[in-house]
Coordinates of N, CA and C in Angstrom, one line a residue:
Q13 N 1.9 31.6 -120.1 CA 1.8 30.7 -119.0 C 1.5 31.5 -117.7
V14 N 0.4 31.1 -117.0 CA 0.0 31.7 -115.8 C 0.8 31.1 -114.6
Q15 N 1.4 32.0 -113.8 CA 2.1 31.6 -112.6 C 1.3 31.9 -111.4
V16 N 1.3 31.0 -110.4 CA 0.6 31.1 -109.2 C 1.6 30.8 -108.1
E17 N 1.8 31.7 -107.1 CA 2.7 31.6 -106.1 C 2.2 31.9 -104.7
E18 N 2.2 31.0 -103.8 CA 1.7 31.2 -102.4 C 2.8 31.5 -101.5
S19 N 2.5 32.1 -100.4 CA 3.5 32.3 -99.3 C 2.8 32.5 -98.0
G20 N 3.5 32.4 -96.9 CA 2.9 32.7 -95.6 C 2.7 31.5 -94.7
G21 N 2.9 30.3 -95.2 CA 2.7 29.1 -94.4 C 3.7 29.1 -93.2
D22 N 3.3 28.5 -92.1 CA 4.2 28.5 -90.9 C 3.6 27.5 -89.9
S23 N 4.4 27.3 -88.8 CA 3.9 26.5 -87.7 C 3.4 27.4 -86.6
V24 N 2.2 27.2 -86.1 CA 1.6 28.0 -85.1 C 0.9 27.1 -84.0
Q25 N 0.6 27.7 -82.9 CA -0.1 27.0 -81.9 C -1.6 27.1 -82.1
A26 N -2.3 26.2 -81.6 CA -3.8 26.2 -81.7 C -4.3 27.5 -81.0
G27 N -5.3 28.1 -81.7 CA -5.9 29.4 -81.3 C -5.2 30.6 -81.9
G28 N -4.1 30.3 -82.6 CA -3.4 31.4 -83.2 C -3.9 31.8 -84.6
S29 N -3.3 32.8 -85.2 CA -3.7 33.3 -86.5 C -2.5 33.3 -87.5
L30 N -2.9 33.3 -88.7 CA -1.9 33.2 -89.8 C -2.6 33.8 -91.1
T31 N -1.8 34.5 -91.9 CA -2.3 35.0 -93.1 C -1.5 34.5 -94.3
L32 N -2.1 33.8 -95.2 CA -1.5 33.3 -96.4 C -1.7 34.3 -97.6
S33 N -0.7 34.4 -98.5 CA -0.8 35.3 -99.6 C -0.6 34.5 -100.9
C34 N -1.1 35.0 -102.0 CA -1.0 34.4 -103.3 C -0.9 35.5 -104.3
V35 N 0.0 35.3 -105.3 CA 0.0 36.2 -106.4 C -0.1 35.4 -107.7
V36 N -1.1 35.8 -108.5 CA -1.3 35.2 -109.8 C -0.8 36.2 -110.9
S37 N -0.1 35.6 -111.9 CA 0.5 36.5 -112.9 C -0.4 37.3 -113.8
R38 N -1.7 37.0 -113.8 CA -2.7 37.8 -114.5 C -4.0 37.7 -113.8
N39 N -4.9 38.6 -114.1 CA -6.2 38.6 -113.5 C -7.1 37.4 -114.1
I40 N -7.7 36.7 -113.2 CA -8.5 35.6 -113.6 C -9.8 35.6 -112.7
W41 N -10.9 35.4 -113.2 CA -12.2 35.6 -112.6 C -12.3 35.0 -111.2
C42 N -12.0 33.7 -111.1 CA -12.2 33.0 -109.8 C -10.8 32.7 -109.2
M43 N -10.7 33.0 -107.9 CA -9.5 32.6 -107.2 C -9.9 31.9 -105.9
A44 N -9.1 31.0 -105.4 CA -9.6 30.2 -104.3 C -8.4 29.6 -103.5
W45 N -8.7 29.2 -102.3 CA -7.7 28.4 -101.5 C -8.2 27.0 -101.3
F46 N -7.4 26.0 -101.5 CA -7.6 24.6 -101.2 C -6.6 24.2 -100.2
R47 N -6.9 23.0 -99.5 CA -5.9 22.4 -98.6 C -6.0 20.9 -98.7
Q48 N -4.9 20.3 -98.4 CA -4.8 18.9 -98.4 C -3.9 18.4 -97.3
A49 N -4.5 17.6 -96.4 CA -3.7 16.9 -95.4 C -3.3 15.6 -95.8
P50 N -2.2 15.0 -95.3 CA -1.7 13.7 -95.7 C -2.8 12.7 -95.6
G51 N -3.0 11.9 -96.6 CA -3.9 10.9 -96.7 C -5.4 11.3 -96.9
E52 N -5.6 12.6 -97.1 CA -6.9 13.2 -97.3 C -7.1 13.7 -98.7
E53 N -8.3 13.9 -99.1 CA -8.6 14.5 -100.4 C -8.4 16.0 -100.3
R54 N -8.1 16.6 -101.4 CA -8.0 18.1 -101.5 C -9.4 18.7 -101.2
E55 N -9.4 19.7 -100.3 CA -10.6 20.3 -99.9 C -10.6 21.8 -100.2
G56 N -11.7 22.3 -100.8 CA -11.9 23.7 -101.1 C -12.1 24.4 -99.7
V57 N -11.4 25.5 -99.5 CA -11.5 26.3 -98.2 C -12.3 27.5 -98.4
G58 N -12.0 28.3 -99.5 CA -12.7 29.5 -99.7 C -12.4 30.0 -101.1
S59 N -13.4 30.7 -101.7 CA -13.3 31.2 -103.1 C -13.8 32.6 -103.2
I60 N -13.3 33.3 -104.2 CA -13.8 34.7 -104.4 C -13.8 35.0 -105.9
G61 N -14.8 35.6 -106.4 CA -14.9 36.0 -107.8 C -14.5 37.5 -107.9
S62 N -14.3 37.9 -109.2 CA -14.0 39.3 -109.4 C -15.2 40.2 -109.1
D63 N -16.4 39.6 -108.9 CA -17.5 40.4 -108.5 C -17.6 40.5 -107.0
G64 N -16.6 39.9 -106.3 CA -16.5 40.0 -104.8 C -17.3 38.9 -104.1
R65 N -18.0 38.1 -104.8 CA -18.8 37.0 -104.2 C -17.9 36.0 -103.6
R66 N -18.1 35.6 -102.3 CA -17.3 34.6 -101.6 C -18.0 33.4 -101.3
S67 N -17.3 32.3 -101.2 CA -17.8 31.0 -100.6 C -16.8 30.4 -99.7
Y68 N -17.3 29.7 -98.6 CA -16.4 29.1 -97.6 C -16.9 27.7 -97.4
S69 N -16.0 26.8 -97.0 CA -16.4 25.5 -96.5 C -16.9 25.7 -95.1
D70 N -17.8 24.8 -94.7 CA -18.4 24.8 -93.4 C -17.3 24.7 -92.3
S71 N -16.2 24.0 -92.6 CA -15.2 23.7 -91.6 C -14.4 25.0 -91.2
V72 N -14.5 26.0 -92.1 CA -13.7 27.2 -91.8 C -14.5 28.5 -91.7
K73 N -15.8 28.4 -92.0 CA -16.7 29.5 -92.0 C -16.6 30.2 -90.6
D74 N -16.6 31.5 -90.5 CA -16.5 32.3 -89.3 C -15.1 32.3 -88.7
R75 N -14.2 31.6 -89.2 CA -12.8 31.6 -88.7 C -11.8 32.1 -89.8
F76 N -12.1 31.8 -91.1 CA -11.2 32.2 -92.2 C -11.9 33.3 -93.0
T77 N -11.1 34.2 -93.5 CA -11.6 35.2 -94.4 C -10.7 35.3 -95.7
I78 N -11.4 35.2 -96.8 CA -10.7 35.3 -98.1 C -10.9 36.7 -98.7
S79 N -9.8 37.3 -99.2 CA -9.9 38.6 -99.7 C -8.9 38.8 -100.8
K80 N -9.1 39.9 -101.6 CA -8.2 40.3 -102.6 C -7.5 41.6 -102.2
G81 N -6.3 41.7 -102.6 CA -5.5 43.0 -102.4 C -6.0 44.1 -103.3
S82 N -5.3 45.2 -103.2 CA -5.6 46.3 -104.1 C -5.4 45.9 -105.6
A83 N -4.4 45.1 -105.8 CA -4.2 44.5 -107.1 C -5.1 43.2 -107.2
E84 N -5.9 43.2 -108.3 CA -6.9 42.1 -108.4 C -6.3 40.7 -108.5
N85 N -5.0 40.7 -108.8 CA -4.4 39.3 -108.9 C -3.7 38.9 -107.6
T86 N -3.9 39.5 -106.5 CA -3.4 39.2 -105.2 C -4.5 38.7 -104.3
L87 N -4.3 37.5 -103.7 CA -5.3 36.8 -102.9 C -4.7 36.6 -101.5
Y88 N -5.6 36.7 -100.5 CA -5.2 36.5 -99.1 C -6.1 35.5 -98.5
L89 N -5.6 34.8 -97.4 CA -6.5 34.0 -96.6 C -6.1 34.3 -95.1
Q90 N -7.0 35.0 -94.4 CA -6.8 35.3 -93.0 C -7.4 34.2 -92.2
M91 N -6.5 33.5 -91.4 CA -7.0 32.3 -90.7 C -6.9 32.6 -89.2
N92 N -8.0 32.6 -88.5 CA -8.0 32.9 -87.1 C -8.5 31.6 -86.3
S93 N -8.3 31.6 -85.0 CA -8.7 30.5 -84.2 C -8.3 29.1 -84.8
L94 N -7.1 29.0 -85.2 CA -6.6 27.8 -85.8 C -6.6 26.6 -84.9
K95 N -7.0 25.5 -85.6 CA -7.1 24.2 -84.9 C -6.1 23.2 -85.4
P96 N -5.7 22.2 -84.7 CA -4.8 21.2 -85.2 C -5.3 20.6 -86.5
E97 N -6.6 20.4 -86.7 CA -7.2 19.9 -87.9 C -7.1 20.8 -89.1
D98 N -6.6 22.0 -88.9 CA -6.3 22.9 -90.0 C -5.0 22.6 -90.6
T99 N -4.2 21.8 -90.0 CA -2.9 21.4 -90.5 C -3.0 20.8 -91.9
A100 N -2.3 21.4 -92.9 CA -2.4 20.9 -94.3 C -1.5 21.7 -95.1
M101 N -1.3 21.2 -96.4 CA -0.7 22.0 -97.4 C -1.8 22.9 -98.0
Y102 N -1.6 24.2 -98.1 CA -2.6 25.1 -98.6 C -2.1 25.5 -100.0
Y103 N -3.1 25.4 -101.0 CA -2.9 25.7 -102.4 C -3.7 26.9 -102.8
C104 N -3.1 27.8 -103.6 CA -3.9 28.8 -104.2 C -4.2 28.4 -105.7
A105 N -5.4 28.7 -106.1 CA -5.8 28.3 -107.4 C -6.6 29.4 -108.1
A106 N -6.6 29.4 -109.4 CA -7.3 30.4 -110.2 C -7.9 29.7 -111.4
G107 N -9.1 30.2 -111.9 CA -9.7 29.6 -113.0 C -10.9 30.4 -113.4
P108 N -11.6 30.1 -114.5 CA -12.7 30.8 -115.1 C -14.0 30.6 -114.3
G109 N -14.1 29.6 -113.5 CA -15.4 29.3 -112.8 C -16.3 28.7 -113.8
Y110 N -17.6 28.6 -113.4 CA -18.6 28.0 -114.2 C -19.8 28.9 -114.2
I111 N -20.1 29.5 -115.3 CA -21.2 30.5 -115.5 C -21.0 31.6 -114.5
G112 N -19.7 32.0 -114.3 CA -19.4 33.1 -113.4 C -19.4 32.8 -112.0
R113 N -19.7 31.6 -111.6 CA -19.7 31.2 -110.2 C -18.4 30.5 -109.8
C114 N -17.9 30.8 -108.7 CA -16.6 30.3 -108.2 C -16.9 29.3 -107.1
S115 N -17.1 28.1 -107.5 CA -17.4 27.0 -106.5 C -16.1 26.6 -105.8
L116 N -16.3 25.7 -104.8 CA -15.1 25.1 -104.1 C -14.7 23.8 -104.7
G117 N -15.2 23.5 -105.9 CA -14.8 22.3 -106.6 C -13.5 22.5 -107.3
S118 N -12.6 21.6 -107.3 CA -11.3 21.8 -107.9 C -11.4 21.8 -109.4
S119 N -12.4 21.3 -110.0 CA -12.5 21.1 -111.4 C -12.6 22.4 -112.2
V120 N -13.0 23.5 -111.5 CA -13.2 24.8 -112.2 C -12.0 25.6 -112.2
Y121 N -10.9 25.1 -111.6 CA -9.7 25.9 -111.4 C -8.6 25.2 -112.3
T122 N -8.0 26.1 -113.1 CA -7.0 25.7 -114.1 C -5.6 25.8 -113.6
Y123 N -5.3 26.8 -112.9 CA -4.0 27.2 -112.5 C -3.8 27.0 -111.0
W124 N -2.7 26.3 -110.6 CA -2.4 26.0 -109.2 C -1.0 26.4 -108.8
G125 N -0.8 26.8 -107.6 CA 0.5 27.0 -107.0 C 1.1 25.7 -106.5
Q126 N 2.3 25.8 -106.0 CA 3.0 24.6 -105.4 C 2.6 24.3 -104.0
G127 N 1.9 25.2 -103.3 CA 1.5 25.0 -102.0 C 2.4 25.6 -100.9
T128 N 1.8 25.9 -99.7 CA 2.5 26.4 -98.6 C 2.0 25.7 -97.4
Q129 N 2.9 25.2 -96.5 CA 2.5 24.3 -95.4 C 2.1 25.1 -94.2
V130 N 1.0 24.7 -93.6 CA 0.5 25.3 -92.4 C 0.4 24.1 -91.4
T131 N 1.0 24.3 -90.2 CA 1.0 23.3 -89.2 C 0.6 23.9 -87.9
V132 N -0.5 23.3 -87.3 CA -1.1 23.9 -86.1 C -0.9 22.8 -85.0
S133 N -0.2 23.2 -83.9 CA 0.1 22.3 -82.8 C -0.8 22.6 -81.7
S134 N -1.2 21.5 -80.9 CA -2.1 21.7 -79.8 C -1.3 22.0 -78.5

């Protein structure tokens, strides 16, 4: 059984920064961050493959950075210039991808964490 655990969620003011962390119990090709605000659909934020290739949603590009730690099963999301619309539950996910590509679609991710709350106040 693969375990996924996120941490680092907090309440911050607009313009601030926050770093989320995730640990997966074993190495899996694709790792990603998703978020879901109340009443909204789950949205892919950023993904990274074991080959280092990254993808970002347009809403966070140039503000968020996804990276892996020295251990391949550790994932980070550095969030800068936070906005109130970034408020959501953030989920870490892992999965095999599709033909080696790690899209931002939730269907290619098999393993999910319980989420960590990020709240940005204006």
